[in-house]
Amino acid sequence: MSKSYDLHTHSIHSDGTDTVEELIIRAKEKKLSGLSITDHDTISAYEEALPLAQKQGLLLLPGVEISTVCKGESVHLLAYSFSLQDKKFQTLMKSLQKIRKDRNLEILKRLEAHGMPLDLHKLKEDIGVIGRPHIANALLALGHVKSMREAFDRWIGEEKPCYASGARLEIKKVIEKLHEAHAYAIIAHPHLIRNPALEEQLIDMPIDGLEVHYANFNIEDEKKWKKLADQRGWLKTGGSDYHGKSKAHIELGASYTKEETFQILWERYQKNEQLSRTQ
Ligand code: AMP
Ligand code: FE
Ligand code: FE
Ligand code: ZN
C-alpha cells in the first residue's frame, strides 16, 4: 500500500473540533504515515503534538495556514517545513495573531452595533486562535441565527454587514518571510479562487507549490491545477482540510500528499531543524 500524508488539518488550536491527541489517534486509525496540523495563523498545537506523534510513529511535518490578502481578496497560504524554533517565524505568528485578534474585536463591535453583543473571552477556551466559526457558534447558541450558515450568509461572511477583514498581510510579504525561514509557501485550495485577475496575479507569485489534492476538488479542477504545477515545476501537495465535527462530511485523510512530495518537504524540515540548532 502506498503511503499517504494528510497535510491540511485543523485542531482545537484554531477552528477544528479535535484535540491534538484526538487528531493524532485518528491519523493512526486512518493509517496515515504522516500529518501536518495547519491551524489558522498558529503553530501552538505542536508543543503537544510533537511528543504524541513520535510516540505513535507518525511523521509530523510543521505547517500552518496563513490568512493573507491579494488584490483585496482573501488568500490562504500553507507554509511547511519551517523549524518550530525559528524566532523570526515565531514573530510572524505573533503578528498574525494580533491582526486576527484586532479583526475579531472589530467584528464583535459591529455585531454589538446590530444588537448582538458577544464576549470575546467566552467564544472559545483559551487555546490557540479564535476564528469566525467560533463567532458563528456563539450567535447560534444565543439564538441570533438558526444555523452556522445563516451566521455567515447574514452577518459575518465576506461583504456582510458585520464582517471586518482586518489588516491582513499582503501575500507577497508573507511569502518573503516564509522564504527567509526556508519554509515552503503553497497556495491552499486554489480552486476557491473565482476571480481570473486574482488567479493571474497569484500564479506569478514566487510560490513553491499548489494544494492540488483537496477534498472538495472536482476532477477537472484538480487536473487544471496539477498541469499548471507540472509546467512550473511546483510542488503538488494535498490535504483534506479536516475540521472535525464542524465539517463532518470531510474525513481525515480524504485527500493527501504523495510520498515523493512528502519526502521533499520532510528533508527541508530536517535541514531547517539542523540549521536552527547551530544558530
Ligand atoms: P477566519 O479565518 O476567522 O476568517 O474564519 C474563516 C473560516 O471560517 C474558514 O476557514 C472556514 O472554516 C469558515 N467559513 C468561512 N466561510 C464560511 C461559511 N460561509 N460557512 C461556514 N463556515 C465558513
Ligand atoms: Fe477553518
Ligand atoms: Fe483555508
Ligand atoms: Zn484549512
Short mmCIF file of C-alpha atoms and ligand atoms in Angstrom, two decimals:
data_model
loop_
_atom_site.label_atom_id
_atom_site.label_comp_id
_atom_site.label_asym_id
_atom_site.label_seq_id
_atom_site.Cartn_x
_atom_site.Cartn_y
_atom_site.Cartn_z
CA MET A 1 0.00 0.00 0.00
CA SER A 2 1.36 3.42 -0.86
CA LYS A 3 1.87 5.84 1.96
CA SER A 4 -0.35 8.86 2.46
CA TYR A 5 0.20 12.10 4.29
CA ASP A 6 -2.66 14.47 5.13
CA LEU A 7 -1.04 17.89 5.16
CA HIS A 8 -4.08 20.10 5.74
CA THR A 9 -5.87 19.63 9.08
CA HIS A 10 -7.24 21.79 11.88
CA SER A 11 -7.32 21.17 15.63
CA ILE A 12 -8.96 23.00 18.54
CA HIS A 13 -6.00 25.39 18.36
CA SER A 14 -8.00 27.06 15.58
CA ASP A 15 -11.44 26.16 14.22
CA GLY A 16 -11.16 22.35 14.23
CA THR A 17 -13.02 20.34 16.88
CA ASP A 18 -10.49 17.54 17.53
CA THR A 19 -7.99 17.93 20.32
CA VAL A 20 -4.39 17.41 19.27
CA GLU A 21 -4.46 13.95 20.80
CA GLU A 22 -7.70 13.01 19.01
CA LEU A 23 -6.27 14.19 15.72
CA ILE A 24 -3.13 12.11 16.10
CA ILE A 25 -5.01 8.99 17.20
CA ARG A 26 -7.37 9.42 14.26
CA ALA A 27 -4.43 9.75 11.87
CA LYS A 28 -3.16 6.39 13.12
CA GLU A 29 -6.63 4.84 12.76
CA LYS A 30 -6.80 6.11 9.18
CA LYS A 31 -3.39 4.51 8.60
CA LEU A 32 -1.77 7.77 7.56
CA SER A 33 2.03 7.77 7.56
CA GLY A 34 2.24 11.46 8.32
CA LEU A 35 0.33 14.58 9.15
CA SER A 36 0.59 18.34 9.28
CA ILE A 37 -1.60 20.33 11.67
CA THR A 38 -2.24 23.51 9.70
CA ASP A 39 -4.22 25.59 12.13
CA HIS A 40 -5.11 29.14 11.08
CA ASP A 41 -2.29 31.56 11.95
CA THR A 42 -0.87 29.48 14.81
CA ILE A 43 1.62 26.68 15.44
CA SER A 44 0.62 26.28 19.09
CA ALA A 45 -0.63 22.70 18.54
CA TYR A 46 2.92 21.45 18.01
CA GLU A 47 4.12 21.58 21.58
CA GLU A 48 1.65 18.86 22.46
CA ALA A 49 1.65 17.20 19.06
CA LEU A 50 5.37 16.51 18.66
CA PRO A 51 5.79 14.01 21.51
CA LEU A 52 2.41 12.39 20.79
CA ALA A 53 3.23 11.86 17.12
CA GLN A 54 6.61 10.47 17.97
CA LYS A 55 5.02 8.01 20.38
CA GLN A 56 2.61 6.89 17.65
CA GLY A 57 5.32 6.62 14.99
CA LEU A 58 3.63 9.26 12.87
CA LEU A 59 5.70 11.76 10.86
CA LEU A 60 4.54 15.22 11.91
CA LEU A 61 5.50 17.96 9.45
CA PRO A 62 5.33 21.52 10.82
CA GLY A 63 2.70 23.51 8.92
CA VAL A 64 0.33 26.44 9.28
CA GLU A 65 -2.46 28.01 7.19
CA ILE A 66 -1.91 31.75 6.94
CA SER A 67 -4.61 34.30 6.07
CA THR A 68 -3.21 36.77 3.54
CA VAL A 69 -4.64 39.24 1.05
CA CYS A 70 -4.06 39.67 -2.66
CA LYS A 71 -5.88 42.30 -4.75
CA GLY A 72 -8.23 42.89 -1.82
CA GLU A 73 -9.26 39.24 -1.70
CA SER A 74 -8.55 36.70 0.99
CA VAL A 75 -5.99 34.02 0.07
CA HIS A 76 -4.92 31.15 2.31
CA LEU A 77 -1.28 30.19 2.15
CA LEU A 78 0.05 26.92 3.55
CA ALA A 79 3.55 27.08 4.99
CA TYR A 80 5.54 23.90 5.56
CA SER A 81 8.92 22.62 6.71
CA PHE A 82 9.98 25.57 8.91
CA SER A 83 11.71 24.93 12.19
CA LEU A 84 9.34 25.40 15.12
CA GLN A 85 12.28 27.03 16.95
CA ASP A 86 12.78 29.73 14.30
CA LYS A 87 12.50 33.04 16.16
CA LYS A 88 11.54 35.11 13.11
CA PHE A 89 8.87 32.60 12.22
CA GLN A 90 7.51 32.78 15.75
CA THR A 91 7.42 36.58 15.42
CA LEU A 92 5.44 36.25 12.19
CA MET A 93 2.92 34.03 14.01
CA LYS A 94 2.59 36.63 16.78
CA SER A 95 1.87 39.41 14.30
CA LEU A 96 -0.72 37.27 12.50
CA GLN A 97 -2.41 36.57 15.83
CA LYS A 98 -2.50 40.26 16.69
CA ILE A 99 -4.08 41.07 13.31
CA ARG A 100 -6.63 38.30 13.86
CA LYS A 101 -7.48 39.46 17.36
CA ASP A 102 -7.99 43.07 16.25
CA ARG A 103 -10.14 41.81 13.36
CA ASN A 104 -12.23 39.72 15.75
CA LEU A 105 -12.75 42.73 18.03
CA GLU A 106 -13.88 44.77 15.01
CA ILE A 107 -16.40 42.06 14.07
CA LEU A 108 -17.70 41.98 17.66
CA LYS A 109 -18.03 45.75 17.65
CA ARG A 110 -20.17 45.55 14.55
CA LEU A 111 -22.27 42.73 15.94
CA GLU A 112 -22.85 44.74 19.09
CA ALA A 113 -23.99 47.70 16.98
CA HIS A 114 -26.51 45.31 15.41
CA GLY A 115 -27.83 44.29 18.83
CA MET A 116 -25.77 41.09 19.19
CA PRO A 117 -23.15 41.68 21.88
CA LEU A 118 -20.67 38.81 22.44
CA ASP A 119 -17.87 38.36 24.94
CA LEU A 120 -14.56 37.64 23.19
CA HIS A 121 -13.28 35.63 26.14
CA LYS A 122 -16.27 33.30 26.17
CA LEU A 123 -16.06 32.36 22.50
CA LYS A 124 -13.51 29.61 22.99
CA GLU A 125 -11.33 28.07 25.63
CA ASP A 126 -8.06 29.94 25.96
CA ILE A 127 -6.02 27.91 23.49
CA GLY A 128 -4.76 28.80 20.01
CA VAL A 129 -6.73 31.35 18.00
CA ILE A 130 -10.36 32.42 17.60
CA GLY A 131 -11.98 32.37 14.17
CA ARG A 132 -15.28 33.34 12.63
CA PRO A 133 -16.69 29.82 13.15
CA HIS A 134 -16.48 30.44 16.92
CA ILE A 135 -18.32 33.72 16.49
CA ALA A 136 -20.94 31.95 14.35
CA ASN A 137 -21.35 29.30 17.05
CA ALA A 138 -21.94 31.94 19.70
CA LEU A 139 -24.57 33.66 17.52
CA LEU A 140 -26.25 30.28 17.10
CA ALA A 141 -26.14 29.49 20.83
CA LEU A 142 -27.73 32.86 21.63
CA GLY A 143 -30.48 32.30 19.08
CA HIS A 144 -29.49 35.21 16.86
CA VAL A 145 -29.29 32.81 13.91
CA LYS A 146 -30.72 29.36 13.22
CA SER A 147 -27.59 27.88 11.66
CA MET A 148 -23.87 28.50 11.23
CA ARG A 149 -24.59 29.08 7.59
CA GLU A 150 -27.05 31.83 8.40
CA ALA A 151 -24.43 33.48 10.62
CA PHE A 152 -22.06 33.72 7.64
CA ASP A 153 -24.68 34.46 5.00
CA ARG A 154 -26.37 37.18 7.00
CA TRP A 155 -23.73 38.71 9.25
CA ILE A 156 -20.07 37.69 9.18
CA GLY A 157 -19.38 36.31 5.70
CA GLU A 158 -17.18 38.47 3.48
CA GLU A 159 -19.03 41.65 2.45
CA LYS A 160 -21.80 41.05 5.01
CA PRO A 161 -22.69 43.85 7.46
CA CYS A 162 -20.64 42.68 10.45
CA TYR A 163 -17.61 41.40 8.56
CA ALA A 164 -14.24 43.03 9.04
CA SER A 165 -11.20 41.93 7.06
CA GLY A 166 -8.61 43.34 9.45
CA ALA A 167 -5.11 44.43 8.45
CA ARG A 168 -4.25 41.20 6.62
CA LEU A 169 -0.69 40.90 5.35
CA GLU A 170 -0.05 41.04 1.61
CA ILE A 171 0.65 37.58 0.24
CA LYS A 172 3.93 38.68 -1.31
CA LYS A 173 5.22 39.92 2.02
CA VAL A 174 4.25 36.65 3.71
CA ILE A 175 5.96 34.57 1.02
CA GLU A 176 9.13 36.62 1.58
CA LYS A 177 9.00 35.94 5.28
CA LEU A 178 8.41 32.24 4.73
CA HIS A 179 11.40 32.06 2.41
CA GLU A 180 13.57 33.81 4.99
CA ALA A 181 12.71 30.87 7.25
CA HIS A 182 13.47 28.41 4.40
CA ALA A 183 9.84 27.30 4.55
CA TYR A 184 7.75 26.30 1.55
CA ALA A 185 4.85 28.56 0.51
CA ILE A 186 1.92 26.72 -1.04
CA ILE A 187 -1.40 28.16 -2.26
CA ALA A 188 -4.18 26.39 -0.33
CA HIS A 189 -7.31 25.16 -2.15
CA PRO A 190 -6.60 27.10 -5.39
CA HIS A 191 -9.97 26.06 -6.86
CA LEU A 192 -11.66 28.51 -4.49
CA ILE A 193 -10.18 31.39 -6.50
CA ARG A 194 -13.04 32.55 -8.64
CA ASN A 195 -11.57 35.81 -9.88
CA PRO A 196 -9.44 35.38 -13.04
CA ALA A 197 -7.45 38.58 -12.34
CA LEU A 198 -6.57 37.29 -8.90
CA GLU A 199 -5.63 33.91 -10.31
CA GLU A 200 -3.28 35.59 -12.78
CA GLN A 201 -1.54 37.52 -10.01
CA LEU A 202 -1.25 34.50 -7.76
CA ILE A 203 0.42 32.27 -10.28
CA ASP A 204 3.04 34.95 -10.83
CA MET A 205 3.95 34.97 -7.13
CA PRO A 206 7.20 33.28 -6.07
CA ILE A 207 5.31 30.35 -4.58
CA ASP A 208 6.65 26.82 -4.24
CA GLY A 209 3.55 24.81 -4.90
CA LEU A 210 -0.17 24.31 -5.08
CA GLU A 211 -2.52 22.21 -2.99
CA VAL A 212 -3.71 20.10 -5.89
CA HIS A 213 -5.32 17.25 -3.95
CA TYR A 214 -8.21 18.64 -1.90
CA ALA A 215 -11.33 17.00 -0.54
CA ASN A 216 -13.76 19.24 -2.39
CA PHE A 217 -12.00 19.39 -5.75
CA ASN A 218 -13.76 18.09 -8.77
CA ILE A 219 -11.61 16.11 -11.18
CA GLU A 220 -11.47 18.87 -13.80
CA ASP A 221 -10.27 21.41 -11.25
CA GLU A 222 -7.67 19.00 -9.98
CA LYS A 223 -6.37 18.35 -13.50
CA LYS A 224 -6.08 22.04 -14.25
CA TRP A 225 -4.01 22.85 -11.18
CA LYS A 226 -1.86 19.73 -11.49
CA LYS A 227 -0.99 20.65 -15.04
CA LEU A 228 -0.02 24.16 -14.01
CA ALA A 229 2.13 22.85 -11.14
CA ASP A 230 3.89 20.46 -13.51
CA GLN A 231 4.55 23.22 -16.04
CA ARG A 232 6.08 25.45 -13.37
CA GLY A 233 7.94 22.69 -11.54
CA TRP A 234 5.96 23.42 -8.38
CA LEU A 235 5.28 21.02 -5.53
CA LYS A 236 1.88 19.31 -5.61
CA THR A 237 0.61 18.93 -2.07
CA GLY A 238 -2.66 17.57 -0.78
CA GLY A 239 -4.79 17.53 2.30
CA SER A 240 -8.35 17.11 3.46
CA ASP A 241 -8.82 20.44 5.31
CA TYR A 242 -10.23 18.28 8.08
CA HIS A 243 -12.05 20.34 10.74
CA GLY A 244 -13.68 17.52 12.75
CA LYS A 245 -17.35 17.93 13.60
CA SER A 246 -17.64 21.43 12.17
CA LYS A 247 -17.16 19.98 8.65
CA ALA A 248 -18.34 16.48 9.45
CA HIS A 249 -18.63 15.44 5.81
CA ILE A 250 -14.85 15.62 5.39
CA GLU A 251 -12.84 12.77 6.84
CA LEU A 252 -9.25 12.93 7.90
CA GLY A 253 -7.13 11.56 5.03
CA ALA A 254 -9.85 12.20 2.41
CA SER A 255 -7.09 13.86 0.36
CA TYR A 256 -3.39 13.54 0.89
CA THR A 257 0.12 14.31 -0.29
CA LYS A 258 2.04 11.61 -2.10
CA GLU A 259 5.24 10.04 -0.81
CA GLU A 260 7.65 11.71 -3.26
CA THR A 261 6.39 15.21 -2.41
CA PHE A 262 6.28 14.50 1.29
CA GLN A 263 9.94 13.43 1.20
CA ILE A 264 10.94 16.80 -0.29
CA LEU A 265 9.02 18.66 2.42
CA TRP A 266 10.39 16.41 5.16
CA GLU A 267 14.01 16.76 4.06
CA ARG A 268 13.70 20.54 4.11
CA TYR A 269 12.26 20.32 7.62
CA GLN A 270 15.20 18.20 8.78
CA LYS A 271 17.64 20.73 7.30
CA ASN A 272 15.85 23.64 8.97
CA GLU A 273 15.94 21.85 12.30
CA GLN A 274 19.70 21.33 11.93
CA LEU A 275 20.17 24.97 11.00
CA SER A 276 18.19 26.16 13.99
CA ARG A 277 20.32 24.02 16.30
CA THR A 278 23.54 25.60 15.06
CA GLN A 279 22.23 29.17 15.37
P1 AMP B 1 -11.46 33.25 9.82
O1 AMP B 1 -10.13 32.61 9.47
O2 AMP B 1 -11.59 33.52 11.25
O3 AMP B 1 -11.78 34.40 8.93
O4 AMP B 1 -12.56 32.12 9.52
C1 AMP B 1 -12.57 31.51 8.28
C2 AMP B 1 -13.07 30.10 8.43
O5 AMP B 1 -14.47 30.13 8.59
C3 AMP B 1 -12.82 29.25 7.21
O6 AMP B 1 -11.56 28.62 7.25
C4 AMP B 1 -13.93 28.25 7.28
O7 AMP B 1 -13.55 27.19 8.15
C5 AMP B 1 -15.06 29.03 7.92
N1 AMP B 1 -16.03 29.60 6.96
C6 AMP B 1 -15.82 30.57 6.06
N2 AMP B 1 -16.95 30.86 5.37
C7 AMP B 1 -17.90 30.03 5.85
C8 AMP B 1 -19.29 29.82 5.57
N3 AMP B 1 -19.92 30.54 4.62
N4 AMP B 1 -19.93 28.86 6.26
C9 AMP B 1 -19.30 28.15 7.21
N5 AMP B 1 -18.00 28.29 7.53
C10 AMP B 1 -17.31 29.22 6.86
FE FE B 2 -11.00 26.79 9.04
FE FE B 3 -8.43 27.58 4.03
ZN ZN B 4 -7.89 24.95 6.26
#
